[in-house]
PDB file of C-alpha atoms in Angstrom:
ATOM      1  CA  MET E 104    -119.568  38.394 170.607  1.00 42.00           C
ATOM      2  CA  THR E 105    -122.188  39.719 167.530  1.00 43.00           C
ATOM      3  CA  ALA E 106    -120.523  38.082 164.305  1.00 43.00           C
ATOM      4  CA  PRO E 107    -119.067  39.690 161.292  1.00 43.00           C
ATOM      5  CA  GLN E 108    -121.857  39.742 158.748  1.00 43.00           C
ATOM      6  CA  ASN E 109    -119.534  38.228 156.096  1.00 44.00           C
ATOM      7  CA  GLY E 110    -120.146  34.861 157.628  1.00 43.00           C
ATOM      8  CA  SER E 111    -116.583  34.302 158.975  1.00 41.00           C
ATOM      9  CA  ILE E 112    -115.276  34.625 162.384  1.00 40.00           C
ATOM     10  CA  SER E 113    -112.152  33.605 164.124  1.00 40.00           C
ATOM     11  CA  THR E 114    -113.864  33.720 167.594  1.00 49.00           C
ATOM     12  CA  GLU E 115    -116.524  31.568 168.955  1.00 60.00           C
ATOM     13  CA  ILE E 116    -119.969  32.963 167.869  1.00 67.00           C
ATOM     14  CA  SER E 117    -123.102  34.181 169.640  1.00 77.00           C
ATOM     15  CA  ASP E 118    -125.262  34.356 166.933  1.00 89.00           C
ATOM     16  CA  PHE E 119    -126.257  32.979 163.264  1.00 94.00           C
ATOM     17  CA  LEU E 120    -127.440  34.056 159.955  1.00 94.00           C
ATOM     18  CA  LEU E 121    -130.125  32.230 157.887  1.00 95.00           C
ATOM     19  CA  ASN E 122    -129.237  32.100 154.382  1.00 92.00           C
ATOM     20  CA  CYS E 123    -132.445  31.240 152.814  1.00 88.00           C
ATOM     21  CA  PHE E 124    -132.644  29.751 149.089  1.00 85.00           C
ATOM     22  CA  VAL E 125    -128.925  30.470 148.642  1.00 74.00           C
ATOM     23  CA  ARG E 126    -129.146  29.247 144.502  1.00 78.00           C
ATOM     24  CA  SER E 127    -132.672  29.880 143.742  1.00 76.00           C
ATOM     25  CA  PRO E 128    -132.887  33.824 145.774  1.00 76.00           C
ATOM     26  CA  SER E 129    -135.758  34.428 143.288  1.00 81.00           C
ATOM     27  CA  TRP E 130    -137.718  31.727 145.560  1.00 83.00           C
ATOM     28  CA  GLN E 131    -138.567  34.532 148.264  1.00 84.00           C
ATOM     29  CA  ARG E 132    -139.969  37.431 146.162  1.00 82.00           C
ATOM     30  CA  TRP E 133    -142.739  34.412 144.918  1.00 88.00           C
ATOM     31  CA  LEU E 134    -143.019  32.224 148.152  1.00 91.00           C
ATOM     32  CA  SER E 135    -143.620  35.592 150.215  1.00 92.00           C
ATOM     33  CA  LEU E 136    -147.078  35.935 149.361  1.00 94.00           C
ATOM     34  CA  PRO E 137    -148.566  32.290 149.671  1.00 95.00           C
ATOM     35  CA  LEU E 138    -146.935  31.874 152.722  1.00 95.00           C
ATOM     36  CA  SER E 139    -148.044  34.531 154.431  1.00 96.00           C
ATOM     37  CA  LEU E 140    -151.142  33.414 153.583  1.00 96.00           C
ATOM     38  CA  LEU E 141    -150.834  29.802 154.265  1.00 96.00           C
ATOM     39  CA  PHE E 142    -149.763  30.973 157.889  1.00 97.00           C
ATOM     40  CA  PHE E 143    -153.085  33.404 158.256  1.00 97.00           C
ATOM     41  CA  LEU E 144    -155.174  30.543 157.042  1.00 96.00           C
ATOM     42  CA  ALA E 145    -153.676  28.054 159.490  1.00 96.00           C
ATOM     43  CA  MET E 146    -153.870  30.659 162.660  1.00 97.00           C
ATOM     44  CA  GLY E 147    -157.184  31.687 161.635  1.00 96.00           C
ATOM     45  CA  ALA E 148    -158.719  28.133 161.096  1.00 95.00           C
ATOM     46  CA  ASN E 149    -157.124  26.363 163.878  1.00 96.00           C
ATOM     47  CA  THR E 150    -158.203  29.243 166.652  1.00 96.00           C
ATOM     48  CA  THR E 151    -161.892  28.978 165.125  1.00 94.00           C
ATOM     49  CA  LEU E 152    -161.353  25.240 165.884  1.00 94.00           C
ATOM     50  CA  LEU E 153    -159.828  25.249 169.093  1.00 95.00           C
ATOM     51  CA  ILE E 154    -163.101  27.678 169.866  1.00 94.00           C
ATOM     52  CA  THR E 155    -165.512  26.177 168.229  1.00 93.00           C
ATOM     53  CA  ILE E 156    -164.476  22.867 170.340  1.00 94.00           C
ATOM     54  CA  ARG E 157    -164.211  24.864 174.051  1.00 94.00           C
ATOM     55  CA  LEU E 158    -167.919  26.330 173.421  1.00 92.00           C
ATOM     56  CA  GLU E 159    -169.780  23.709 171.786  1.00 92.00           C
ATOM     57  CA  ALA E 160    -171.080  21.472 174.882  1.00 90.00           C
ATOM     58  CA  SER E 161    -171.863  18.702 172.023  1.00 89.00           C
ATOM     59  CA  LEU E 162    -167.950  18.573 171.281  1.00 93.00           C
ATOM     60  CA  HIS E 163    -166.959  17.538 174.776  1.00 94.00           C
ATOM     61  CA  GLU E 164    -165.922  14.273 173.586  1.00 94.00           C
ATOM     62  CA  PRO E 165    -162.209  12.568 173.339  1.00 95.00           C
ATOM     63  CA  MET E 166    -161.997  12.537 169.482  1.00 92.00           C
ATOM     64  CA  TYR E 167    -162.745  16.689 169.288  1.00 94.00           C
ATOM     65  CA  TYR E 168    -160.107  16.804 172.405  1.00 96.00           C
ATOM     66  CA  LEU E 169    -157.525  14.929 170.415  1.00 95.00           C
ATOM     67  CA  LEU E 170    -158.135  17.376 167.727  1.00 93.00           C
ATOM     68  CA  SER E 171    -157.620  20.350 169.807  1.00 96.00           C
ATOM     69  CA  LEU E 172    -154.542  18.880 170.948  1.00 96.00           C
ATOM     70  CA  LEU E 173    -153.327  18.489 166.843  1.00 95.00           C
ATOM     71  CA  SER E 174    -154.465  21.943 166.725  1.00 96.00           C
ATOM     72  CA  LEU E 175    -151.963  23.313 169.107  1.00 97.00           C
ATOM     73  CA  LEU E 176    -148.837  21.520 167.938  1.00 97.00           C
ATOM     74  CA  ASP E 177    -150.046  22.676 164.746  1.00 95.00           C
ATOM     75  CA  MET E 178    -150.317  26.312 165.613  1.00 97.00           C
ATOM     76  CA  VAL E 179    -146.546  26.542 167.989  1.00 97.00           C
ATOM     77  CA  LEU E 180    -145.151  24.782 165.077  1.00 96.00           C
ATOM     78  CA  CYS E 181    -146.265  27.213 162.070  1.00 96.00           C
ATOM     79  CA  LEU E 182    -145.475  29.935 165.190  1.00 97.00           C
ATOM     80  CA  SER E 183    -141.703  28.458 165.723  1.00 97.00           C
ATOM     81  CA  VAL E 184    -140.603  28.854 161.958  1.00 96.00           C
ATOM     82  CA  ILE E 185    -143.034  31.150 159.877  1.00 97.00           C
ATOM     83  CA  PRO E 186    -142.899  34.360 161.194  1.00 97.00           C
ATOM     84  CA  LYS E 187    -138.893  34.057 161.004  1.00 96.00           C
ATOM     85  CA  VAL E 188    -138.791  33.011 157.866  1.00 96.00           C
ATOM     86  CA  LEU E 189    -141.151  35.692 156.381  1.00 95.00           C
ATOM     87  CA  ALA E 190    -139.107  38.439 158.275  1.00 95.00           C
ATOM     88  CA  ILE E 191    -135.992  37.201 156.216  1.00 94.00           C
ATOM     89  CA  PHE E 192    -138.195  37.470 153.003  1.00 92.00           C
ATOM     90  CA  TRP E 193    -139.642  40.838 153.692  1.00 92.00           C
ATOM     91  CA  PHE E 194    -137.127  42.575 155.690  1.00 91.00           C
ATOM     92  CA  ASP E 195    -133.894  40.323 155.698  1.00 90.00           C
ATOM     93  CA  LEU E 196    -133.620  39.652 159.116  1.00 93.00           C
ATOM     94  CA  ARG E 197    -131.497  36.742 158.855  1.00 93.00           C
ATOM     95  CA  SER E 198    -129.451  37.117 162.042  1.00 95.00           C
ATOM     96  CA  ILE E 199    -131.004  34.772 164.937  1.00 96.00           C
ATOM     97  CA  SER E 200    -129.598  34.495 168.290  1.00 94.00           C
ATOM     98  CA  PHE E 201    -127.645  31.480 169.435  1.00 92.00           C
ATOM     99  CA  PHE E 202    -130.268  30.953 172.150  1.00 94.00           C
ATOM    100  CA  THR E 203    -133.231  31.665 169.809  1.00 96.00           C
ATOM    101  CA  CYS E 204    -131.520  29.476 167.264  1.00 96.00           C
ATOM    102  CA  PHE E 205    -131.139  26.113 169.804  1.00 96.00           C
ATOM    103  CA  LEU E 206    -135.020  27.058 170.904  1.00 97.00           C
ATOM    104  CA  GLN E 207    -136.428  26.803 167.610  1.00 97.00           C
ATOM    105  CA  MET E 208    -134.503  23.457 166.656  1.00 96.00           C
ATOM    106  CA  TYR E 209    -136.360  21.764 170.053  1.00 97.00           C
ATOM    107  CA  ILE E 210    -139.740  23.073 169.225  1.00 97.00           C
ATOM    108  CA  MET E 211    -139.357  21.516 165.590  1.00 95.00           C
ATOM    109  CA  ASN E 212    -138.079  18.391 167.018  1.00 94.00           C
ATOM    110  CA  CYS E 213    -140.411  17.888 169.872  1.00 96.00           C
ATOM    111  CA  PHE E 214    -143.423  19.363 168.405  1.00 96.00           C
ATOM    112  CA  LEU E 215    -143.046  17.242 164.836  1.00 93.00           C
ATOM    113  CA  ALA E 216    -142.525  14.165 167.407  1.00 94.00           C
ATOM    114  CA  MET E 217    -145.724  15.225 169.493  1.00 96.00           C
ATOM    115  CA  GLU E 218    -147.677  15.700 166.301  1.00 94.00           C
ATOM    116  CA  SER E 219    -147.016  12.005 165.123  1.00 93.00           C
ATOM    117  CA  CYS E 220    -147.649  10.499 168.071  1.00 96.00           C
ATOM    118  CA  THR E 221    -150.676  12.409 168.726  1.00 96.00           C
ATOM    119  CA  PHE E 222    -151.749  11.030 165.081  1.00 94.00           C
ATOM    120  CA  MET E 223    -151.031   7.545 166.487  1.00 95.00           C
ATOM    121  CA  VAL E 224    -153.193   7.728 169.291  1.00 96.00           C
ATOM    122  CA  MET E 225    -156.085   9.385 167.056  1.00 93.00           C
ATOM    123  CA  ALA E 226    -155.267   6.020 164.684  1.00 93.00           C
ATOM    124  CA  TYR E 227    -156.196   3.946 168.232  1.00 95.00           C
ATOM    125  CA  ASP E 228    -159.091   5.893 168.747  1.00 93.00           C
ATOM    126  CA  ARG E 229    -160.529   5.385 164.819  1.00 91.00           C
ATOM    127  CA  TYR E 230    -159.641   1.726 165.511  1.00 92.00           C
ATOM    128  CA  VAL E 231    -161.552   1.151 168.784  1.00 94.00           C
ATOM    129  CA  ALA E 232    -164.952   3.214 167.108  1.00 89.00           C
ATOM    130  CA  VAL E 233    -164.641   0.659 164.005  1.00 88.00           C
ATOM    131  CA  CYS E 234    -163.628  -2.317 165.456  1.00 89.00           C
ATOM    132  CA  GLN E 235    -164.965  -2.357 168.538  1.00 90.00           C
ATOM    133  CA  PRO E 236    -168.169   0.194 168.764  1.00 87.00           C
ATOM    134  CA  LEU E 237    -169.465  -1.277 171.849  1.00 90.00           C
ATOM    135  CA  ARG E 238    -166.778  -0.919 173.801  1.00 93.00           C
ATOM    136  CA  CYS E 239    -165.606   2.104 172.234  1.00 93.00           C
ATOM    137  CA  PRO E 240    -167.313   4.641 175.302  1.00 94.00           C
ATOM    138  CA  SER E 241    -165.633   2.436 178.377  1.00 95.00           C
ATOM    139  CA  ILE E 242    -162.180   2.913 176.238  1.00 96.00           C
ATOM    140  CA  ILE E 243    -162.046   6.301 174.913  1.00 96.00           C
ATOM    141  CA  THR E 244    -162.749   8.154 177.769  1.00 96.00           C
ATOM    142  CA  ASP E 245    -161.745  11.876 179.261  1.00 96.00           C
ATOM    143  CA  GLN E 246    -159.281   9.766 181.612  1.00 97.00           C
ATOM    144  CA  PHE E 247    -157.607   7.918 178.393  1.00 97.00           C
ATOM    145  CA  VAL E 248    -157.245  11.345 176.394  1.00 97.00           C
ATOM    146  CA  ALA E 249    -155.251  12.722 179.358  1.00 97.00           C
ATOM    147  CA  LYS E 250    -153.285  10.000 180.125  1.00 97.00           C
ATOM    148  CA  ALA E 251    -152.392   9.899 176.523  1.00 97.00           C
ATOM    149  CA  THR E 252    -151.761  13.686 176.378  1.00 97.00           C
ATOM    150  CA  MET E 253    -149.422  12.837 179.606  1.00 98.00           C
ATOM    151  CA  PHE E 254    -148.033  10.323 177.446  1.00 97.00           C
ATOM    152  CA  ILE E 255    -147.215  12.282 174.409  1.00 97.00           C
ATOM    153  CA  LEU E 256    -145.738  14.682 176.202  1.00 97.00           C
ATOM    154  CA  ALA E 257    -143.311  12.966 178.649  1.00 97.00           C
ATOM    155  CA  ARG E 258    -141.964  10.392 175.575  1.00 96.00           C
ATOM    156  CA  ASN E 259    -141.117  13.192 173.198  1.00 97.00           C
ATOM    157  CA  VAL E 260    -139.724  16.167 175.631  1.00 96.00           C
ATOM    158  CA  LEU E 261    -137.653  13.385 176.779  1.00 96.00           C
ATOM    159  CA  PHE E 262    -136.605  11.928 173.653  1.00 95.00           C
ATOM    160  CA  THR E 263    -135.832  14.871 171.555  1.00 96.00           C
ATOM    161  CA  VAL E 264    -134.168  16.714 174.720  1.00 96.00           C
ATOM    162  CA  PRO E 265    -130.677  15.349 173.551  1.00 96.00           C
ATOM    163  CA  ILE E 266    -131.103  17.079 170.029  1.00 95.00           C
ATOM    164  CA  PRO E 267    -130.325  20.803 171.344  1.00 95.00           C
ATOM    165  CA  ILE E 268    -128.128  19.673 173.959  1.00 95.00           C
ATOM    166  CA  LEU E 269    -125.673  17.943 172.064  1.00 95.00           C
ATOM    167  CA  SER E 270    -126.068  20.623 169.350  1.00 94.00           C
ATOM    168  CA  VAL E 271    -125.422  23.567 172.049  1.00 92.00           C
ATOM    169  CA  GLN E 272    -122.222  21.735 173.521  1.00 92.00           C
ATOM    170  CA  LEU E 273    -120.351  21.669 170.321  1.00 91.00           C
ATOM    171  CA  HIS E 274    -117.275  24.801 169.854  1.00 89.00           C
ATOM    172  CA  TYR E 275    -118.615  26.836 166.578  1.00 87.00           C
ATOM    173  CA  CYS E 276    -115.573  28.792 165.913  1.00 79.00           C
ATOM    174  CA  GLY E 277    -115.815  28.911 162.009  1.00 74.00           C
ATOM    175  CA  ARG E 278    -118.200  30.882 159.542  1.00 83.00           C
ATOM    176  CA  ASN E 279    -121.929  31.398 160.763  1.00 89.00           C
ATOM    177  CA  VAL E 280    -123.895  31.125 158.007  1.00 93.00           C
ATOM    178  CA  ILE E 281    -126.411  28.535 158.336  1.00 94.00           C
ATOM    179  CA  GLU E 282    -127.765  27.664 154.684  1.00 91.00           C
ATOM    180  CA  ASN E 283    -131.313  27.219 155.844  1.00 92.00           C
ATOM    181  CA  CYS E 284    -134.363  29.252 156.576  1.00 94.00           C
ATOM    182  CA  ILE E 285    -134.646  27.692 159.906  1.00 94.00           C
ATOM    183  CA  CYS E 286    -132.217  26.004 162.112  1.00 95.00           C
ATOM    184  CA  ALA E 287    -132.501  22.289 161.503  1.00 92.00           C
ATOM    185  CA  ASN E 288    -130.437  20.240 163.238  1.00 91.00           C
ATOM    186  CA  MET E 289    -127.437  19.290 160.779  1.00 88.00           C
ATOM    187  CA  SER E 290    -127.680  22.851 159.172  1.00 90.00           C
ATOM    188  CA  VAL E 291    -126.427  24.282 162.250  1.00 93.00           C
ATOM    189  CA  SER E 292    -123.992  21.084 163.502  1.00 91.00           C
ATOM    190  CA  ARG E 293    -122.408  21.170 160.295  1.00 89.00           C
ATOM    191  CA  LEU E 294    -120.686  24.580 161.191  1.00 91.00           C
ATOM    192  CA  SER E 295    -118.950  23.335 164.088  1.00 90.00           C
ATOM    193  CA  CYS E 296    -115.322  22.697 164.391  1.00 88.00           C
ATOM    194  CA  ASP E 297    -116.123  19.117 166.436  1.00 90.00           C
ATOM    195  CA  ASN E 298    -116.990  15.755 165.237  1.00 91.00           C
ATOM    196  CA  VAL E 299    -120.678  15.778 164.842  1.00 91.00           C
ATOM    197  CA  THR E 300    -121.177  11.934 164.330  1.00 93.00           C
ATOM    198  CA  ILE E 301    -122.770  11.480 167.683  1.00 93.00           C
ATOM    199  CA  ASN E 302    -125.235  14.685 166.819  1.00 92.00           C
ATOM    200  CA  ARG E 303    -126.183  12.471 163.407  1.00 90.00           C
ATOM    201  CA  VAL E 304    -126.660   9.121 164.796  1.00 93.00           C
ATOM    202  CA  TYR E 305    -128.843  10.584 167.545  1.00 94.00           C
ATOM    203  CA  GLN E 306    -131.028  12.454 164.995  1.00 88.00           C
ATOM    204  CA  PHE E 307    -131.343   9.525 162.464  1.00 87.00           C
ATOM    205  CA  ALA E 308    -132.113   7.107 165.102  1.00 90.00           C
ATOM    206  CA  GLY E 309    -134.051   8.809 167.260  1.00 88.00           C
ATOM    207  CA  GLY E 310    -136.471  10.128 164.270  1.00 84.00           C
ATOM    208  CA  TRP E 311    -136.945   6.791 162.687  1.00 84.00           C
ATOM    209  CA  THR E 312    -137.554   5.411 166.546  1.00 89.00           C
ATOM    210  CA  LEU E 313    -140.145   8.316 166.874  1.00 91.00           C
ATOM    211  CA  LEU E 314    -141.898   8.994 164.094  1.00 88.00           C
ATOM    212  CA  GLY E 315    -141.060   5.360 162.584  1.00 89.00           C
ATOM    213  CA  SER E 316    -143.012   3.398 165.413  1.00 93.00           C
ATOM    214  CA  ASP E 317    -145.718   5.781 165.281  1.00 93.00           C
ATOM    215  CA  LEU E 318    -146.038   5.415 161.570  1.00 90.00           C
ATOM    216  CA  ILE E 319    -145.894   1.474 161.852  1.00 92.00           C
ATOM    217  CA  LEU E 320    -148.157   1.597 164.402  1.00 94.00           C
ATOM    218  CA  ILE E 321    -150.812   3.609 162.523  1.00 93.00           C
ATOM    219  CA  PHE E 322    -150.349   1.541 159.452  1.00 91.00           C
ATOM    220  CA  LEU E 323    -151.266  -1.784 161.344  1.00 94.00           C
ATOM    221  CA  SER E 324    -154.355   0.378 163.050  1.00 92.00           C
ATOM    222  CA  TYR E 325    -155.732   0.590 159.495  1.00 90.00           C
ATOM    223  CA  THR E 326    -154.657  -2.638 158.233  1.00 89.00           C
ATOM    224  CA  LEU E 327    -157.273  -3.880 161.069  1.00 91.00           C
ATOM    225  CA  ILE E 328    -159.845  -0.907 160.201  1.00 89.00           C
ATOM    226  CA  LEU E 329    -159.664  -2.346 156.680  1.00 85.00           C
ATOM    227  CA  ARG E 330    -160.003  -5.572 157.487  1.00 88.00           C
ATOM    228  CA  ALA E 331    -162.858  -5.312 159.929  1.00 86.00           C
ATOM    229  CA  VAL E 332    -164.663  -2.802 157.609  1.00 83.00           C
ATOM    230  CA  LEU E 333    -164.437  -5.566 154.055  1.00 81.00           C
ATOM    231  CA  ARG E 334    -166.117  -7.588 156.500  1.00 82.00           C
ATOM    232  CA  LEU E 335    -169.371  -5.890 156.692  1.00 76.00           C
ATOM    233  CA  LYS E 336    -172.458  -6.928 154.507  1.00 71.00           C
ATOM    234  CA  SER E 337    -174.355  -3.528 155.015  1.00 71.00           C
ATOM    235  CA  GLU E 338    -173.535  -0.801 152.138  1.00 70.00           C
ATOM    236  CA  GLY E 339    -174.504   1.346 154.588  1.00 70.00           C
ATOM    237  CA  ALA E 340    -172.385   0.689 157.632  1.00 65.00           C
ATOM    238  CA  VAL E 341    -169.345   0.175 155.161  1.00 71.00           C
ATOM    239  CA  ALA E 342    -170.054   4.218 154.308  1.00 73.00           C
ATOM    240  CA  LYS E 343    -170.421   5.345 157.790  1.00 67.00           C
ATOM    241  CA  ALA E 344    -167.407   3.269 158.838  1.00 69.00           C
ATOM    242  CA  LEU E 345    -164.865   4.786 155.768  1.00 70.00           C
ATOM    243  CA  SER E 346    -166.570   8.339 156.676  1.00 71.00           C
ATOM    244  CA  THR E 347    -165.264   7.945 160.841  1.00 67.00           C
ATOM    245  CA  CYS E 348    -161.728   7.626 159.441  1.00 78.00           C
ATOM    246  CA  GLY E 349    -161.937   9.278 156.410  1.00 78.00           C
ATOM    247  CA  SER E 350    -160.694  12.316 157.464  1.00 77.00           C
ATOM    248  CA  HIS E 351    -158.208  11.348 160.281  1.00 79.00           C
ATOM    249  CA  PHE E 352    -156.558   9.604 157.192  1.00 79.00           C
ATOM    250  CA  ILE E 353    -156.577  12.537 155.049  1.00 80.00           C
ATOM    251  CA  LEU E 354    -154.189  14.484 157.606  1.00 81.00           C
ATOM    252  CA  ILE E 355    -152.008  11.348 157.873  1.00 83.00           C
ATOM    253  CA  LEU E 356    -151.541  11.661 154.247  1.00 79.00           C
ATOM    254  CA  PHE E 357    -150.665  15.604 154.215  1.00 76.00           C
ATOM    255  CA  PHE E 358    -148.602  14.889 157.167  1.00 79.00           C
ATOM    256  CA  SER E 359    -146.512  11.588 156.194  1.00 79.00           C
ATOM    257  CA  THR E 360    -146.250  12.503 152.144  1.00 74.00           C
ATOM    258  CA  ILE E 361    -144.556  15.424 152.455  1.00 66.00           C
ATOM    259  CA  LEU E 362    -142.206  14.357 155.585  1.00 69.00           C
ATOM    260  CA  LEU E 363    -141.529  11.651 152.846  1.00 72.00           C
ATOM    261  CA  VAL E 364    -140.724  13.831 150.088  1.00 69.00           C
ATOM    262  CA  PHE E 365    -138.666  15.635 152.404  1.00 64.00           C
ATOM    263  CA  VAL E 366    -136.880  12.785 153.353  1.00 69.00           C
ATOM    264  CA  LEU E 367    -136.379  11.079 149.438  1.00 66.00           C
ATOM    265  CA  THR E 368    -135.012  14.813 148.324  1.00 62.00           C
ATOM    266  CA  HIS E 369    -132.364  14.522 150.977  1.00 61.00           C
ATOM    267  CA  VAL E 370    -131.780  10.644 150.275  1.00 64.00           C
ATOM    268  CA  ALA E 371    -131.160  12.037 146.682  1.00 60.00           C
ATOM    269  CA  LYS E 372    -129.819  15.212 146.807  1.00 62.00           C
ATOM    270  CA  LYS E 373    -127.154  14.973 144.457  1.00 63.00           C
ATOM    271  CA  LYS E 374    -129.699  15.008 141.899  1.00 73.00           C
ATOM    272  CA  VAL E 375    -131.914  17.836 143.247  1.00 77.00           C
ATOM    273  CA  SER E 376    -131.056  21.606 144.053  1.00 79.00           C
ATOM    274  CA  PRO E 377    -130.169  22.009 147.969  1.00 81.00           C
ATOM    275  CA  ASP E 378    -132.954  24.318 148.174  1.00 85.00           C
ATOM    276  CA  VAL E 379    -135.774  22.071 147.631  1.00 83.00           C
ATOM    277  CA  PRO E 380    -134.956  20.114 150.939  1.00 84.00           C
ATOM    278  CA  VAL E 381    -134.874  23.867 152.572  1.00 87.00           C
ATOM    279  CA  LEU E 382    -138.149  24.690 150.801  1.00 88.00           C
ATOM    280  CA  LEU E 383    -140.343  21.380 151.519  1.00 85.00           C
ATOM    281  CA  ASN E 384    -139.435  21.695 155.522  1.00 86.00           C
ATOM    282  CA  VAL E 385    -140.547  25.117 155.505  1.00 91.00           C
ATOM    283  CA  LEU E 386    -143.800  23.932 153.813  1.00 90.00           C
ATOM    284  CA  HIS E 387    -144.144  21.122 156.003  1.00 89.00           C
ATOM    285  CA  HIS E 388    -144.392  23.437 159.186  1.00 91.00           C
ATOM    286  CA  VAL E 389    -147.002  25.173 157.265  1.00 94.00           C
ATOM    287  CA  ILE E 390    -149.548  23.123 154.782  1.00 91.00           C
ATOM    288  CA  PRO E 391    -150.906  20.713 157.390  1.00 90.00           C
ATOM    289  CA  ALA E 392    -151.215  23.329 159.853  1.00 93.00           C
ATOM    290  CA  ALA E 393    -153.285  25.210 157.084  1.00 94.00           C
ATOM    291  CA  LEU E 394    -155.241  21.976 156.165  1.00 90.00           C
ATOM    292  CA  ASN E 395    -156.115  19.824 158.899  1.00 90.00           C
ATOM    293  CA  PRO E 396    -158.620  22.207 160.541  1.00 91.00           C
ATOM    294  CA  ILE E 397    -160.200  22.871 157.125  1.00 89.00           C
ATOM    295  CA  VAL E 398    -160.238  19.275 156.397  1.00 87.00           C
ATOM    296  CA  TYR E 399    -161.948  18.176 159.776  1.00 84.00           C
ATOM    297  CA  GLY E 400    -164.226  21.309 159.481  1.00 81.00           C
ATOM    298  CA  VAL E 401    -165.519  20.665 156.142  1.00 77.00           C
ATOM    299  CA  ARG E 402    -165.772  16.316 156.903  1.00 77.00           C
ATOM    300  CA  THR E 403    -167.419  16.389 160.223  1.00 83.00           C
ATOM    301  CA  GLN E 404    -171.016  17.261 160.431  1.00 83.00           C
ATOM    302  CA  GLU E 405    -170.851  18.430 164.010  1.00 85.00           C
ATOM    303  CA  ILE E 406    -167.790  20.734 163.739  1.00 89.00           C
ATOM    304  CA  LYS E 407    -169.714  22.186 160.704  1.00 87.00           C
ATOM    305  CA  GLN E 408    -172.668  22.679 162.691  1.00 88.00           C
ATOM    306  CA  GLY E 409    -170.891  24.052 166.098  1.00 87.00           C
ATOM    307  CA  ILE E 410    -169.081  26.936 163.915  1.00 86.00           C
ATOM    308  CA  GLN E 411    -172.396  27.919 162.282  1.00 86.00           C
ATOM    309  CA  ARG E 412    -174.023  27.721 165.491  1.00 86.00           C
ATOM    310  CA  LEU E 413    -171.487  30.191 166.833  1.00 82.00           C
ATOM    311  CA  LEU E 414    -171.784  32.678 163.617  1.00 82.00           C
ATOM    312  CA  LYS E 415    -175.887  32.772 164.749  1.00 83.00           C
ATOM    313  CA  LYS E 416    -174.936  34.055 168.142  1.00 78.00           C
ATOM    314  CA  GLY E 417    -172.644  36.854 166.636  1.00 68.00           C
ATOM    315  CA  TRP E 418    -169.451  35.654 167.780  1.00 62.00           C
TER     316      TRP E 418
END
């Protein structure tokens, strides 16, 4: 049964209505163009990066395979959220089916955790490259990347499955209007007539366990890298070591800064407009995806040269 458009129903619902920026409706007008540009930039830049790494034999190395994985995750996250948000902005297509909503919820949680885990593996790669350069070719191999990819998939697929399962088992018998642009777990669960304590606890515990452990290991890797760099006596060696880690560190800053601001606005939600966390949540799915391939493309000489060679060949 399709829910009535007034947002109030007396029977179980079969679809939801996404209500973006309830308190700031003008945001939809001025956000639609930059969000569209960021979306197309993200798709184009990541596609270019993936094709370059695929076609250039010189880029068939573990570091670039990890970068390809990161690009794929970025594209899936972006595609799972931004087209629907733009459809709401442009055509007021606010309705989303029950199944699609929970599928989007799972993809967002699972692939965000995968991205965090990929950053952690990349940080370990940089640690080995700087702190154990002689052993790096024997440690960071194609086999290592394959095992790391399997670990990333298995850990995050299994740990995030309960989030949509817990939410889909709730009894939705009240309003069907989600005060969000996306099917965020807590925004959806809030509409349930049941107790959602378990959902809240699992979302909090799971999020901090997965993302928190990744960030701790990333911080530890860069602490050890910095300590090793400070011991180097040659300025050239220091510059080379910092350059090796620079691009990856910038990507982590993009990822973690928006996520941190998003968390802080939720903590201080009484002091900020409820639309601010919604905006940050949307931007977190497109800004890193748009900037990650550009940062690596600009700062990594091998990728720049690969793109130039493809352009010369008429690609």
